[in-house]
Each structure stands twice: as C-alpha cells, then as structure tokens.
GROMACS .gro file of C-alpha atoms in nm:
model
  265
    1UNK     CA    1   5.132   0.085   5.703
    2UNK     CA    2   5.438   0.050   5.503
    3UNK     CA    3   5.197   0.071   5.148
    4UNK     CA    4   5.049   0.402   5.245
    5UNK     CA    5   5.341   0.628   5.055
    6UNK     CA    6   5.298   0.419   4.704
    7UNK     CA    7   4.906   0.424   4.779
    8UNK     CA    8   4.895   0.801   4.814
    9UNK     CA    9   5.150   0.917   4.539
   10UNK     CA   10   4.970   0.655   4.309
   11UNK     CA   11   4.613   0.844   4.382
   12UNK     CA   12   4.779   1.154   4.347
   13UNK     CA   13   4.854   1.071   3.979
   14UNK     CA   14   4.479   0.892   3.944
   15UNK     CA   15   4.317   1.229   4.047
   16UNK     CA   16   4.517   1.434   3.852
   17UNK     CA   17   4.384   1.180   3.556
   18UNK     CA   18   4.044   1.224   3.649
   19UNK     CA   19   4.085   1.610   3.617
   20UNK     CA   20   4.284   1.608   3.232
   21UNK     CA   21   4.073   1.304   3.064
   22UNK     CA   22   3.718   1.285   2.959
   23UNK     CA   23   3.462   1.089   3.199
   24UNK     CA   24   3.294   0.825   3.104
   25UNK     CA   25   2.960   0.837   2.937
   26UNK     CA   26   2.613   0.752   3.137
   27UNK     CA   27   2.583   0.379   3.029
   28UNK     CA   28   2.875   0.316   2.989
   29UNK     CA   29   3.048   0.317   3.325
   30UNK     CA   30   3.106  -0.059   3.370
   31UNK     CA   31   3.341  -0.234   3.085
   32UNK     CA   32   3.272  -0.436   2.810
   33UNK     CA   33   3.374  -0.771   2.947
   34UNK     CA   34   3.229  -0.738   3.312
   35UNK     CA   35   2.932  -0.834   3.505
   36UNK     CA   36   2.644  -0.510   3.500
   37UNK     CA   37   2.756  -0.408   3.133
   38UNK     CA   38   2.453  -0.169   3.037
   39UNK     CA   39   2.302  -0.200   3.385
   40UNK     CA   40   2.225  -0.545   3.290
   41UNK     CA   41   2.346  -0.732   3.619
   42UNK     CA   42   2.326  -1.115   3.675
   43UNK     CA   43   2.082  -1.235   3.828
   44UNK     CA   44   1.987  -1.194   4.193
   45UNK     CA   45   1.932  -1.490   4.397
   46UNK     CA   46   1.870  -1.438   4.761
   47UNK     CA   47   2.147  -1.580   5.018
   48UNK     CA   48   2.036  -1.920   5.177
   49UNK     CA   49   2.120  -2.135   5.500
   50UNK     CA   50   2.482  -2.107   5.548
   51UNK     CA   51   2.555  -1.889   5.294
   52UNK     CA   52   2.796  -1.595   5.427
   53UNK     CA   53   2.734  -1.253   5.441
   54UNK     CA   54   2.828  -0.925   5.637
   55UNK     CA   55   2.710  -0.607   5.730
   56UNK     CA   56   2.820  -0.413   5.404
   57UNK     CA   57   2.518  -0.418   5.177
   58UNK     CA   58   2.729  -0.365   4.870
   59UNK     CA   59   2.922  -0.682   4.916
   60UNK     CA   60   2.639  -0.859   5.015
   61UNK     CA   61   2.516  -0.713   4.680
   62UNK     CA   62   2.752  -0.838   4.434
   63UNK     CA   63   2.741  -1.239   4.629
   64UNK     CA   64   2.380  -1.164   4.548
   65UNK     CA   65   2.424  -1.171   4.206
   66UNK     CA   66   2.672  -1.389   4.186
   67UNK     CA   67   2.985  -1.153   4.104
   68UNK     CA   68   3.157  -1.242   4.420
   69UNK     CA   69   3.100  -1.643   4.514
   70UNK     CA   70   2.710  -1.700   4.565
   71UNK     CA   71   2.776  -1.856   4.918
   72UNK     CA   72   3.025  -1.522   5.023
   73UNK     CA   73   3.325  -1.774   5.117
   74UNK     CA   74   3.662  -1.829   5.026
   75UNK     CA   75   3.692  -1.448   4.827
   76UNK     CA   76   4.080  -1.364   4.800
   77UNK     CA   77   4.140  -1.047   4.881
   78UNK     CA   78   4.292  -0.983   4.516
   79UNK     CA   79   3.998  -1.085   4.395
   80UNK     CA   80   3.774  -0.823   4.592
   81UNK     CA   81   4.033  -0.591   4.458
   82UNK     CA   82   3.942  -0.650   4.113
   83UNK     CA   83   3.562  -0.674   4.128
   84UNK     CA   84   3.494  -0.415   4.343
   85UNK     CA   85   3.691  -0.162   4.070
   86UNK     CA   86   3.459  -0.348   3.817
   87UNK     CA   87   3.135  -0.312   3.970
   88UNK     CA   88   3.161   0.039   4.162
   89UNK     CA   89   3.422   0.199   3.949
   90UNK     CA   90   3.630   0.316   4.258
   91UNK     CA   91   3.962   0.346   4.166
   92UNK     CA   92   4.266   0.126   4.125
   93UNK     CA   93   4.423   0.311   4.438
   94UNK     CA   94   4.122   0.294   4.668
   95UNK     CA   95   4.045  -0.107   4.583
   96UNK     CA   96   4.417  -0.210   4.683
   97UNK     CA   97   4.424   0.011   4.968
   98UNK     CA   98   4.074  -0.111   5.147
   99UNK     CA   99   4.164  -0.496   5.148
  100UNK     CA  100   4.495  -0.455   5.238
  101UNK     CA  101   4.301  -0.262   5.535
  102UNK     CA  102   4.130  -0.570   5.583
  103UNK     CA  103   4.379  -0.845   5.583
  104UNK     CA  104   4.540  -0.653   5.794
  105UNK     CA  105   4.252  -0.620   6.077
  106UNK     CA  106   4.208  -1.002   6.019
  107UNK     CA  107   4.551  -1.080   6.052
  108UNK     CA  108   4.542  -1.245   5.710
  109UNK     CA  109   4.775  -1.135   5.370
  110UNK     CA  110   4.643  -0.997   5.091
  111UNK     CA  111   4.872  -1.147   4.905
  112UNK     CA  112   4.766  -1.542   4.966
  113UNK     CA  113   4.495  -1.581   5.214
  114UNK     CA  114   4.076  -1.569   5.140
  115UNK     CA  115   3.826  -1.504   5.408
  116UNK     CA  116   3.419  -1.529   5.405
  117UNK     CA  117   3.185  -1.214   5.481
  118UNK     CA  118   3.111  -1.284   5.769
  119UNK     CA  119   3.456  -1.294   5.870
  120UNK     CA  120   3.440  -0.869   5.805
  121UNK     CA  121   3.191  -0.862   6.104
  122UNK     CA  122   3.529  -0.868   6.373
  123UNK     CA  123   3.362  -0.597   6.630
  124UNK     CA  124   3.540  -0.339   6.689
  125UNK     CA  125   3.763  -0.385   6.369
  126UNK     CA  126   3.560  -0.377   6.078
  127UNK     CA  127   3.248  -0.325   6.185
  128UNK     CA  128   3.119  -0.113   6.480
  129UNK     CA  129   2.872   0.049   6.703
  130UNK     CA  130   2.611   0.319   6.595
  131UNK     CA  131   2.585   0.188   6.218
  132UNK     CA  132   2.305   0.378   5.976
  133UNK     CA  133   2.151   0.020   5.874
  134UNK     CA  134   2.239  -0.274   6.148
  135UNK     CA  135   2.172  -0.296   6.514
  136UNK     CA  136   2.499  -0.312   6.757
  137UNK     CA  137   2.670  -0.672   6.818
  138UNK     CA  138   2.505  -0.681   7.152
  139UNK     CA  139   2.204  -0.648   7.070
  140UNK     CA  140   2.178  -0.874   6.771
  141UNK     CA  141   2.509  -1.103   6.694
  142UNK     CA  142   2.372  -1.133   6.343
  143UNK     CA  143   2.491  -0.866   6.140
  144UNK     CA  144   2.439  -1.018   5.778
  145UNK     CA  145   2.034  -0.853   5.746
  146UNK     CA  146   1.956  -0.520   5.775
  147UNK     CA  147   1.778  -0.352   6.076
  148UNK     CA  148   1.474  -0.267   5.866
  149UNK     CA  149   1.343   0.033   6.073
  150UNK     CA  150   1.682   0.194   6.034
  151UNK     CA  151   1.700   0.175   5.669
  152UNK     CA  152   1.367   0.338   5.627
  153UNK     CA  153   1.457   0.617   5.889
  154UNK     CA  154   1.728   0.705   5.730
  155UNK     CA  155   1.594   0.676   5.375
  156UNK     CA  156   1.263   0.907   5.472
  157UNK     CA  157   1.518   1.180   5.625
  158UNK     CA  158   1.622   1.275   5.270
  159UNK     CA  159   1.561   1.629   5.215
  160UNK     CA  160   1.761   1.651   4.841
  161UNK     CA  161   1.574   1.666   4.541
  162UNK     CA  162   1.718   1.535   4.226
  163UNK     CA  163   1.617   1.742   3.892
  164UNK     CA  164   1.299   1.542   3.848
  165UNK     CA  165   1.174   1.601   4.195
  166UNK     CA  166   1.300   1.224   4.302
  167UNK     CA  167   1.434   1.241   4.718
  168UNK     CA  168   1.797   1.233   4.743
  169UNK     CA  169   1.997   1.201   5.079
  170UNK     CA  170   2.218   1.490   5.108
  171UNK     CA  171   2.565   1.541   5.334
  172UNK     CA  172   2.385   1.713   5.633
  173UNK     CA  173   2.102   1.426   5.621
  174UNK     CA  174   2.378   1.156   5.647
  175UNK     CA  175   2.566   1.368   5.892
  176UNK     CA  176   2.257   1.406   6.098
  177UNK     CA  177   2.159   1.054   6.123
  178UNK     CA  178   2.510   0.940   6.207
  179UNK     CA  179   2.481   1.180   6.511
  180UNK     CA  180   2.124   1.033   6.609
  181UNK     CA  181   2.197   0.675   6.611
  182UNK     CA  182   2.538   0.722   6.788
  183UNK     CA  183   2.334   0.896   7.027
  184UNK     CA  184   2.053   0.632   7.042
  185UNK     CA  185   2.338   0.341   7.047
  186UNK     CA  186   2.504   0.469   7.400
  187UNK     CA  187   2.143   0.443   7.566
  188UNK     CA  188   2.008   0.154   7.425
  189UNK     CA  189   2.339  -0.063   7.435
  190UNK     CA  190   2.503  -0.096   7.789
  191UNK     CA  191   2.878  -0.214   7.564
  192UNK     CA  192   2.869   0.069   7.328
  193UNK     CA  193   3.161   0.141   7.255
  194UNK     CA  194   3.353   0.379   6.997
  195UNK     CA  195   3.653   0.599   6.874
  196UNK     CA  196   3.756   0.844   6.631
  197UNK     CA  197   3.848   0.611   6.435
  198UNK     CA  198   3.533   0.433   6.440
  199UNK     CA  199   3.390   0.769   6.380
  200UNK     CA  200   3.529   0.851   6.064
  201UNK     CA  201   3.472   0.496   5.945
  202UNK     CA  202   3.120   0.547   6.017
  203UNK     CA  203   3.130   0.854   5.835
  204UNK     CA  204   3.305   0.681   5.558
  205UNK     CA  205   3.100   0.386   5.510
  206UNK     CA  206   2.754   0.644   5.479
  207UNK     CA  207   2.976   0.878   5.216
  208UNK     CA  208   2.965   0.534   4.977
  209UNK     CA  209   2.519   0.631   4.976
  210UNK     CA  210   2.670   0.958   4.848
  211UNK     CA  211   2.921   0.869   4.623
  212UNK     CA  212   2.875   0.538   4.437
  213UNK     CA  213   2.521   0.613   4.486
  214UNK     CA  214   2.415   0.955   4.423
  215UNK     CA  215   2.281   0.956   4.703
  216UNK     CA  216   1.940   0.875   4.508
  217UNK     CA  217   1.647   0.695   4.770
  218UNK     CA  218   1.532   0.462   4.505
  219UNK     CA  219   1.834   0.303   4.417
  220UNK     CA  220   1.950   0.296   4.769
  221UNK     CA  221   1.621   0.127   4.863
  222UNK     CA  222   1.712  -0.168   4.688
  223UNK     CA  223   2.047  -0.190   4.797
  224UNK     CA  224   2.045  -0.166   5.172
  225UNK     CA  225   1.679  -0.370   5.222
  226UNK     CA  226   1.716  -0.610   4.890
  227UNK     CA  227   2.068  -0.590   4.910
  228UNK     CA  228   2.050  -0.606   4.531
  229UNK     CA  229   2.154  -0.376   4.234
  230UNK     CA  230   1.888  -0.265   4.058
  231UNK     CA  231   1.841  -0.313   3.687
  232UNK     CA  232   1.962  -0.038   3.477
  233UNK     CA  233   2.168   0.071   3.782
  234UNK     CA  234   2.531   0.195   3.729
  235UNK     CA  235   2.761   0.333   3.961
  236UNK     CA  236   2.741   0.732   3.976
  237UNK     CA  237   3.107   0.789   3.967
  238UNK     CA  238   3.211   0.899   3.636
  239UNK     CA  239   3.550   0.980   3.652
  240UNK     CA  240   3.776   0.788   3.402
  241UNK     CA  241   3.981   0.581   3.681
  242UNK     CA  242   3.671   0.602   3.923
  243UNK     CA  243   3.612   0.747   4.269
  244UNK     CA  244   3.980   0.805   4.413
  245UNK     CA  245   4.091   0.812   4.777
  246UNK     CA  246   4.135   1.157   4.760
  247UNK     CA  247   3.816   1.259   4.627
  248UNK     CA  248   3.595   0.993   4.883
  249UNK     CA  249   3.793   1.174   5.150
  250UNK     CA  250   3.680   1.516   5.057
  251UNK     CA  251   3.290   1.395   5.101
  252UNK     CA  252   3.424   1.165   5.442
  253UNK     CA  253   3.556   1.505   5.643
  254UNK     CA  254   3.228   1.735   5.507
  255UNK     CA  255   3.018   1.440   5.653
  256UNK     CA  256   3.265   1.388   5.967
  257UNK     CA  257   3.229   1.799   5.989
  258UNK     CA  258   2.848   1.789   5.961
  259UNK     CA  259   2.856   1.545   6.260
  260UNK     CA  260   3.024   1.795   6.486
  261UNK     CA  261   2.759   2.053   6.415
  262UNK     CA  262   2.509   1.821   6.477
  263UNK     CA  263   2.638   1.737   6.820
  264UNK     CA  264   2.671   2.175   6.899
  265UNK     CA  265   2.264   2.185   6.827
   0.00000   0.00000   0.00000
C-alpha cells in the first residue's frame, strides 16, 4: 500500500505528541462542537427494516444514534474518517489508515466512492470466521445482530477488577476467548476458514474492548448487545491526538501473543 510510509512516519510524530503534551481531562475527551460532548450522545433509535448494518458494534453504534446516517447507507469513507476520530478519539493516523483499508478490500476509493454497512460484511475480507460476538457466514448470513450467547460468554469470562470492584476484561481473557471460539468455529462450521491475517484482525478487532473501552463489562454490555453508547460514556483513550497505530498495535501483538499460549495449554 503505497500510503503506508506517510501513514507510519505521520503516527510516529502523533505518538511522540501523545508522550510531550498533556492528556485530555475525564469529560472532556470528545470536542466542543461534536456529537457525545459531556457523554451526552444523541439519541438512540433502534435500526429498522432495511436499515443497514454490519458486524462492528461500534459502527452500528454511532448509525444508532444517528452520528453516522440512521439507515447505515451511502457513508463516504472521508466521512467515517472524521467521525470515527470524533466519537472514539483514535487518532488522525489510525482513522485515514482503516478506510483506506476498506476501500481498498471493496474495491472502492476513498477518495469519491460511499458504501453501506453491510457492504463491510465481504467474508473473508472484512469480516471473518471465529468472531468474539457473531456466528460464522455459514451458519447465519446475517451478520448485522449479535450472537447473544457469545456476548455474554465472553463478558462473564472477565477476571479484571476495576478500583471499585466493577469486572473488567483483561488481555489474557480476550486472548483466551479468541482461542476458544476459533477452536469451537472449525468443529461446528464445515467452511471455516482462516489466516494469519485473519488472526491478527481478530485479535485487533477484540483489542478495541480494551482500548476505546477500558475494557469495563458494563459499558461493553451496552455496546455489543444494545449496540448503543451509554450515557455519560466517553471513550477511554486519553491521549491528546487519541489512540495511535502504534500504541493499538502494542495491545494487538500482547493479545495475538496470549493466543499462542493459549493454544500450548
């Protein structure tokens, strides 16, 4: 990918940002002028009949409330660029790189084209086999809900404790149940299919419940079965130009690590 030099050297300079200027205060993460100001979101209306959505709860999320199009369609991929920096505070770096990711898997350009959720669901692109929260393509075409028996596993595996005694999913919990449903996922589905990459995308897309999250049950609760932010929420990245390619990929290989130690026991 041509963009990958300008990507990197331009996180490089983010990080060492994040390191040299003050974070931003509990609160206060999302900016005066945006949707969630003060965890005060807009409001969440479930998705209807044709409405489009994917298997990414946070999109999902911000269609819920309304920050992306209500109906999930026709969403530019410079505008996901934008409003995903707004509402999760990742960084400027990390929200050009992951739709140009995108477009690219969907053979559209990030420069002019739009897509719809749903359109994210390409099997074996975007999404895959073995996911934390969804059941695999052949057994349910459908990826847009939740499978709700997953999201509780995984949720009730948390063995983290917050300072006020609240459960918190940890690294080696998420590492863990990545290795148990890839496990479960070549039995119960006769086309299961996967790769490394796969594997570390996997491993990527459950180090967002760390990150962005905290990691914290309650919150996440909401989020993967309600698909909705919660009031008061804010992201848990404090950093001054949010979470930054570098510093997601730090949490991606301990995960991706704790998943080969899973598989040696």
């Amino acid at each position: 990918m041509v963009l990958v030099p300008f990507v990197l050297a331009w996180d490089i300079l983010l990080n060492i940002g994040n390191a040299v200027l003050p974070k931003r205060k509990k609160g206060k993460v999302v900016r005066p002028g945006h949707a969630g100001v003060g965890g005060k979101w807009p409001e969440f209306i479930a998705p209807t009949e044709g409405d489009s959505r994917c298997s990414c709860p946070a999109l999902n999320a911000m269609s819920n409330h309304g920050i992306l199009p209500r109906d999930g369609k026709n969403i530019t991929f410079k505008q996901l660029n934008a409003l995903i920096q707004e509402t999760y505070n990742f960084s400027p770096s990390f929200c050009f790189m992951v739709p140009h990711i995108g477009a690219s898997m969907l053979k559209k350009s990030y420069w002019k084209d739009s897509f719809n959720l749903a359109d994210l669901d390409l099997h074996n692109g975007i999404e895959h086999d073995a996911s934390l929260t969804r059941l695999d393509t052949h057994l349910n075409r459908n990826q847009a809900p939740p499978h709700l028996p997953f999201v509780k596993e995984l949720l009730e595996s948390a063995t983290g404790r917050d300072e006020d005694g609240n459960p918190l999913l940890t690294e080696a919990d998420v590492s863990r149940m990545l290795v148990k449903r890839r496990k479960e996922a070549e039995v119960a589905n006769p086309h299961y299919t996967t790769s490394k990459f796969h594997e570390v995308f996997g491993a990527s897309n459950a180090s967002t419940l760390l990150t962005i999250f905290g990691g914290r049950v309650a919150d996440l609760e909401a989020i993967l079965i309600d698909e909705k932010l919660p009031e008061g929420w804010e992201s848990r990245i404090l950093e001054h130009f949010g979470l930054t390619v570098i510093a997601f990929n730090k949490v991606v290989s301990r995960v991706g690590k704790g998943t080969e130690g899973e598989k040696k026991e």
